[in-house]
């Protein structure tokens, strides 16, 4: 029999998350409190014996005027993606969301498809014939990922186009950079840094950069640097209230769910970053820095301290989050790819996000609207 899907309490959802080694921070109950423009609901998958065997945080975004909504499960749901009857897991979810007024469903299966080692990425960047990561042979192809993608297509799901996270163009990165921590010593991590990274960490230490933990009051300092970073790197910053909501919601769920790190030098904060933890997975979430005194390498000191703290806490993965898959030297994001992979990280490709139109007319109309924005 297919599992039964129904709404569950935050407490049931959180217990399910806590019993697993790694669940995305976007699939914790508290994440719904961070997104006030969406209505959040925790879903549970129950087997015929009444045991909770899967869970997901779904965000419901109302469509203007019409009483319908977009349903979004970022980096979820958390179910057995290797199950032989994948349709039996997803069809009850679609039926439940249809009853909630959803006209379209977007989800991000937490399934890794391919991995490229730091050396493989470095070689790919140097290869003039390679324009994207997909042009080069991965170090690892995860068994079963292609089969899951094919089954989703047969069920009527379609891979979504990449988009911004704001508004209806909800989306999470398909490519990320992850530093493996499990089974490695701190010396292993340090030796995994490339030459430039090791040099920068030493420069910061010699210059006297001190990295400390901040608290909620320090979010204002972080935000000043974040706005400066947005202007420099040409992206639209989130409002300060967004980060205050993150802090309040996530730390209420778990006091160690969110941390703020600040890099000080000569009495001034030069860089800051937020770090999120769920189970044995740690994410570098948001970073910010000033252009002043960059020669003392505050950002490298900051990241190294965060990796060391993640390692000390027993994390299996330090996740730098999104990277570009382009290898084009003219792309300004290539420098960020070099920086993250230089820390000894792997480039990791997930299956990406997938759409299922419950109402094909409204789904198509939304696609046309978003393409013209």
Coordinates of C-alpha atoms in Angstrom, one line a residue:
X1 CA 0.0 0.0 0.0
X2 CA 1.1 3.6 -0.7
X3 CA 1.8 5.7 2.4
X4 CA -0.9 8.0 3.6
X5 CA 0.0 11.7 3.6
X6 CA -1.5 14.2 6.0
X7 CA -0.5 17.4 7.9
X8 CA 1.5 16.8 11.1
X9 CA 2.4 18.9 14.0
X10 CA 5.7 20.9 14.3
X11 CA 6.7 18.6 17.1
X12 CA 6.2 15.5 15.1
X13 CA 8.1 17.0 12.2
X14 CA 11.0 18.1 14.4
X15 CA 11.3 14.7 16.0
X16 CA 11.5 13.1 12.5
X17 CA 14.2 15.6 11.5
X18 CA 16.2 15.0 14.7
X19 CA 16.2 11.3 14.1
X20 CA 18.1 11.7 10.8
X21 CA 21.8 12.5 10.3
X22 CA 21.2 15.1 7.6
X23 CA 18.1 17.1 6.6
X24 CA 18.2 20.4 4.8
X25 CA 17.7 23.5 7.0
X26 CA 15.0 24.4 4.5
X27 CA 13.1 21.3 5.5
X28 CA 12.9 22.1 9.3
X29 CA 9.6 23.4 10.7
X30 CA 11.2 26.7 11.7
X31 CA 12.0 27.6 8.1
X32 CA 8.3 28.3 7.5
X33 CA 8.6 31.1 10.1
X34 CA 11.4 32.7 8.1
X35 CA 9.1 33.1 5.0
X36 CA 6.1 35.2 6.1
X37 CA 4.8 35.6 2.6
X38 CA 4.2 31.9 2.4
X39 CA 1.9 29.7 4.4
X40 CA 3.8 26.8 5.9
X41 CA 2.6 23.3 6.6
X42 CA 4.4 20.2 7.8
X43 CA 3.5 17.0 5.9
X44 CA 3.9 13.4 7.1
X45 CA 4.1 10.1 5.2
X46 CA 2.6 7.2 7.3
X47 CA 2.9 3.5 6.4
X48 CA 0.0 1.1 6.9
X49 CA 1.1 0.6 10.5
X50 CA 0.8 4.3 11.3
X51 CA 4.6 4.9 11.5
X52 CA 5.9 8.2 10.2
X53 CA 8.3 7.3 7.4
X54 CA 8.7 10.6 5.6
X55 CA 8.2 14.3 6.2
X56 CA 8.3 17.6 4.3
X57 CA 7.9 21.3 4.9
X58 CA 5.7 22.7 2.2
X59 CA 5.4 26.5 1.6
X60 CA 2.2 27.7 0.0
X61 CA 2.2 31.0 -1.8
X62 CA -1.2 32.5 -2.7
X63 CA -1.8 33.5 -6.3
X64 CA -3.0 37.1 -6.5
X65 CA -6.8 37.4 -7.0
X66 CA -7.5 33.7 -7.5
X67 CA -7.9 31.5 -4.4
X68 CA -5.1 29.1 -5.6
X69 CA -1.5 28.8 -4.5
X70 CA 1.9 27.5 -5.6
X71 CA 3.2 24.7 -3.4
X72 CA 7.0 24.5 -2.8
X73 CA 9.1 22.0 -0.9
X74 CA 12.6 23.4 -0.9
X75 CA 15.2 20.6 -0.9
X76 CA 12.5 18.1 0.0
X77 CA 10.5 16.2 0.9
X78 CA 12.5 13.8 3.1
X79 CA 11.3 10.4 1.9
X80 CA 12.9 7.2 0.6
X81 CA 13.9 8.4 -2.9
X82 CA 15.3 5.0 -3.7
X83 CA 11.9 3.4 -3.1
X84 CA 10.7 1.1 -5.9
X85 CA 7.3 2.7 -5.9
X86 CA 8.3 6.4 -6.1
X87 CA 4.9 7.2 -7.5
X88 CA 3.3 5.7 -4.4
X89 CA 5.1 8.3 -2.3
X90 CA 4.5 11.4 -4.5
X91 CA 1.0 10.9 -5.7
X92 CA -0.6 11.1 -2.2
X93 CA 1.4 14.3 -1.7
X94 CA 0.0 15.8 -4.9
X95 CA -3.5 14.8 -3.9
X96 CA -3.1 16.4 -0.5
X97 CA -1.7 19.6 -2.0
X98 CA -4.5 19.8 -4.6
X99 CA -7.0 19.7 -1.7
X100 CA -5.1 22.7 -0.2
X101 CA -5.7 24.7 -3.4
X102 CA -2.4 24.2 -5.1
X103 CA -2.3 24.7 -8.9
X104 CA 1.4 23.8 -9.2
X105 CA 3.9 21.9 -7.1
X106 CA 7.7 22.5 -7.0
X107 CA 10.1 20.3 -5.1
X108 CA 13.8 19.8 -4.8
X109 CA 14.7 16.1 -4.3
X110 CA 17.7 16.0 -2.0
X111 CA 19.4 13.5 -4.3
X112 CA 23.0 13.9 -5.4
X113 CA 23.7 13.0 -9.1
X114 CA 27.4 13.8 -9.7
X115 CA 30.5 15.0 -7.8
X116 CA 33.7 16.6 -9.0
X117 CA 36.8 16.6 -6.8
X118 CA 38.7 19.9 -6.2
X119 CA 41.4 18.6 -8.6
X120 CA 38.9 17.8 -11.2
X121 CA 37.3 21.3 -11.0
X122 CA 40.8 22.9 -11.2
X123 CA 41.6 20.9 -14.3
X124 CA 38.2 21.7 -15.8
X125 CA 38.8 25.4 -15.3
X126 CA 42.1 25.1 -17.1
X127 CA 40.6 23.2 -20.0
X128 CA 39.7 25.6 -22.9
X129 CA 37.3 23.1 -24.4
X130 CA 35.2 22.9 -21.2
X131 CA 32.6 25.5 -20.8
X132 CA 30.5 24.0 -18.0
X133 CA 31.0 21.3 -15.3
X134 CA 28.8 19.0 -17.3
X135 CA 31.3 19.1 -20.1
X136 CA 33.9 17.1 -18.0
X137 CA 33.7 13.6 -16.6
X138 CA 32.6 13.7 -12.9
X139 CA 34.8 12.0 -10.3
X140 CA 31.7 10.2 -9.0
X141 CA 28.3 9.3 -10.6
X142 CA 25.9 8.5 -7.8
X143 CA 24.1 5.2 -8.5
X144 CA 20.4 5.5 -8.9
X145 CA 20.2 9.3 -9.6
X146 CA 19.5 9.0 -13.3
X147 CA 16.9 6.3 -12.6
X148 CA 15.1 8.6 -10.2
X149 CA 15.1 11.5 -12.7
X150 CA 13.7 9.2 -15.4
X151 CA 10.9 8.0 -13.1
X152 CA 10.0 11.5 -12.3
X153 CA 9.7 12.4 -16.0
X154 CA 7.4 9.4 -16.6
X155 CA 5.2 10.5 -13.7
X156 CA 4.7 13.9 -15.4
X157 CA 7.3 15.9 -13.4
X158 CA 9.5 18.4 -15.4
X159 CA 12.8 19.8 -14.3
X160 CA 12.4 23.5 -13.5
X161 CA 14.4 26.3 -14.9
X162 CA 16.8 28.0 -12.5
X163 CA 15.4 31.1 -10.9
X164 CA 15.7 33.6 -8.1
X165 CA 14.4 32.6 -4.7
X166 CA 12.2 35.7 -4.3
X167 CA 8.5 35.7 -5.1
X168 CA 7.1 32.9 -7.3
X169 CA 10.5 32.2 -8.9
X170 CA 11.4 30.0 -5.9
X171 CA 14.6 28.1 -6.4
X172 CA 17.7 26.6 -4.7
X173 CA 21.1 26.0 -6.3
X174 CA 21.5 22.8 -8.3
X175 CA 25.3 23.0 -7.9
X176 CA 26.9 23.4 -4.5
X177 CA 30.4 23.1 -3.0
X178 CA 30.9 20.8 -0.1
X179 CA 34.0 20.0 2.0
X180 CA 33.9 16.5 3.5
X181 CA 34.7 16.4 7.2
X182 CA 33.9 12.9 8.3
X183 CA 36.9 10.8 9.2
X184 CA 39.4 13.7 8.7
X185 CA 41.6 15.4 11.2
X186 CA 42.1 19.2 11.4
X187 CA 45.5 18.6 9.9
X188 CA 43.8 16.7 7.0
X189 CA 41.5 19.7 6.5
X190 CA 44.4 22.2 6.5
X191 CA 46.4 20.1 4.0
X192 CA 43.3 19.9 1.8
X193 CA 43.4 23.7 1.4
X194 CA 45.1 24.8 -1.7
X195 CA 48.3 26.9 -1.6
X196 CA 46.5 30.2 -1.8
X197 CA 44.1 29.3 1.0
X198 CA 46.9 28.2 3.3
X199 CA 48.8 31.4 2.6
X200 CA 45.7 33.5 3.3
X201 CA 45.0 31.8 6.6
X202 CA 48.5 32.3 7.7
X203 CA 48.4 36.0 6.7
X204 CA 45.3 36.5 8.8
X205 CA 46.8 34.8 11.8
X206 CA 50.0 36.8 11.5
X207 CA 48.0 40.1 11.1
X208 CA 46.1 39.4 14.2
X209 CA 42.6 38.8 12.8
X210 CA 40.3 37.5 15.5
X211 CA 37.1 35.6 14.7
X212 CA 34.5 35.6 17.4
X213 CA 30.9 34.4 17.8
X214 CA 28.3 37.2 17.7
X215 CA 24.7 37.3 18.9
X216 CA 21.4 38.8 17.8
X217 CA 22.6 42.3 18.6
X218 CA 25.5 41.9 16.1
X219 CA 23.1 41.3 13.2
X220 CA 23.1 45.0 12.6
X221 CA 26.9 45.0 12.2
X222 CA 26.7 42.0 9.8
X223 CA 24.0 43.8 7.8
X224 CA 26.1 46.9 7.2
X225 CA 28.8 44.7 5.7
X226 CA 26.2 42.7 3.8
X227 CA 24.7 45.8 2.1
X228 CA 28.2 46.9 1.1
X229 CA 28.8 43.4 -0.3
X230 CA 25.6 43.5 -2.3
X231 CA 26.6 46.8 -3.9
X232 CA 30.0 45.5 -4.8
X233 CA 28.8 42.2 -6.1
X234 CA 25.7 43.5 -7.8
X235 CA 22.9 41.6 -6.1
X236 CA 19.8 42.8 -4.3
X237 CA 20.2 42.5 -0.5
X238 CA 17.5 41.1 1.7
X239 CA 16.1 43.4 4.4
X240 CA 17.6 43.3 8.0
X241 CA 14.2 42.0 9.3
X242 CA 14.8 38.8 7.2
X243 CA 17.9 38.0 9.2
X244 CA 16.3 38.9 12.5
X245 CA 13.5 36.4 11.6
X246 CA 16.0 33.8 10.8
X247 CA 17.8 34.2 14.1
X248 CA 14.6 34.2 16.1
X249 CA 12.9 31.3 14.4
X250 CA 15.9 29.0 14.0
X251 CA 17.5 29.5 17.5
X252 CA 14.0 29.0 19.1
X253 CA 13.9 25.6 17.4
X254 CA 17.5 24.7 18.4
X255 CA 19.8 27.2 20.2
X256 CA 22.7 26.0 17.9
X257 CA 20.8 26.0 14.6
X258 CA 22.2 29.4 13.6
X259 CA 25.5 31.1 14.5
X260 CA 27.0 34.4 13.5
X261 CA 30.7 34.8 13.1
X262 CA 32.6 38.2 13.1
X263 CA 36.2 38.7 11.9
X264 CA 37.8 41.6 13.9
X265 CA 41.0 43.5 13.1
X266 CA 42.3 46.5 15.0
X267 CA 38.9 47.1 16.5
X268 CA 36.9 46.9 13.3
X269 CA 34.7 44.1 12.0
X270 CA 35.9 43.4 8.5
X271 CA 33.9 40.3 7.6
X272 CA 30.9 38.4 9.0
X273 CA 29.0 35.2 8.1
X274 CA 26.1 33.1 9.3
X275 CA 26.4 29.3 9.7
X276 CA 23.4 26.9 10.0
X277 CA 23.5 23.4 11.4
X278 CA 21.1 20.5 11.2
X279 CA 22.3 17.1 12.3
X280 CA 25.8 16.4 10.9
X281 CA 25.4 18.9 8.0
X282 CA 26.7 22.5 8.4
X283 CA 26.0 25.3 5.9
X284 CA 27.8 28.6 5.2
X285 CA 24.6 30.6 4.7
X286 CA 25.3 34.3 4.1
X287 CA 28.6 36.1 4.0
X288 CA 29.6 39.8 4.0
X289 CA 32.8 41.8 4.0
X290 CA 34.2 45.3 3.5
X291 CA 36.7 46.2 0.8
X292 CA 38.9 47.8 3.5
X293 CA 42.0 46.0 4.6
X294 CA 41.4 43.0 2.5
X295 CA 45.1 42.3 2.6
X296 CA 44.7 40.8 6.1
X297 CA 42.4 38.1 4.6
X298 CA 39.4 38.3 7.1
X299 CA 37.1 36.2 4.9
X300 CA 39.6 33.3 4.8
X301 CA 40.1 33.5 8.6
X302 CA 36.3 33.5 9.0
X303 CA 35.7 30.4 6.8
X304 CA 38.6 28.5 8.4
X305 CA 37.2 29.1 11.9
X306 CA 33.8 28.0 10.8
X307 CA 35.2 24.8 9.2
X308 CA 37.2 24.1 12.4
X309 CA 34.1 24.6 14.6
X310 CA 32.0 22.4 12.3
X311 CA 34.7 19.7 12.5
X312 CA 34.8 20.0 16.3
X313 CA 31.0 19.6 16.5
X314 CA 31.3 16.3 14.6
X315 CA 29.8 17.5 11.4
X316 CA 30.2 15.2 8.3
X317 CA 30.0 18.0 5.7
X318 CA 30.8 21.7 5.5
X319 CA 28.5 23.1 2.8
X320 CA 29.5 26.3 1.0
X321 CA 26.1 26.3 -0.8
X322 CA 25.7 27.5 -4.3
X323 CA 28.3 27.7 -7.0
X324 CA 28.2 28.4 -10.7
X325 CA 28.5 25.5 -13.2
X326 CA 30.1 27.8 -15.8
X327 CA 33.8 27.6 -16.4
X328 CA 33.9 30.8 -18.4
X329 CA 36.7 33.2 -17.4
X330 CA 34.4 36.1 -18.2
X331 CA 31.8 35.1 -15.6
X332 CA 32.3 37.1 -12.4
X333 CA 31.1 34.0 -10.4
X334 CA 34.1 31.9 -11.5
X335 CA 36.2 33.6 -8.8
X336 CA 33.7 32.4 -6.1
X337 CA 33.9 28.9 -7.5
X338 CA 37.7 29.0 -7.2
X339 CA 37.5 30.4 -3.7
X340 CA 35.1 27.6 -2.5
X341 CA 36.8 24.7 -4.2
X342 CA 40.2 26.0 -3.0
X343 CA 39.1 25.1 0.5
X344 CA 39.2 21.4 -0.5
X345 CA 35.6 21.3 -1.5
X346 CA 33.9 19.1 -4.1
X347 CA 31.5 20.4 -6.7
X348 CA 28.2 18.6 -6.1
X349 CA 25.3 18.4 -8.5
X350 CA 21.8 17.6 -7.2
X351 CA 18.9 16.5 -9.4
X352 CA 17.6 20.1 -9.3
X353 CA 14.1 21.3 -8.8
X354 CA 11.0 19.7 -10.5
X355 CA 7.6 21.0 -11.3
X356 CA 4.2 19.3 -11.5
X357 CA 1.3 21.2 -12.9
X358 CA -1.9 20.3 -11.1
X359 CA -3.7 22.9 -13.2
X360 CA -1.9 23.2 -16.6
X361 CA -3.5 26.4 -17.6
X362 CA -2.6 28.3 -14.4
X363 CA 0.9 26.7 -14.4
X364 CA 1.5 27.8 -18.0
X365 CA 0.2 31.3 -17.2
X366 CA 2.6 31.6 -14.2
X367 CA 5.5 30.5 -16.4
X368 CA 4.6 33.2 -19.0
X369 CA 4.2 35.8 -16.3
X370 CA 7.6 35.0 -14.7
X371 CA 9.4 35.0 -18.1
X372 CA 8.2 38.6 -18.8
X373 CA 9.1 40.0 -15.4

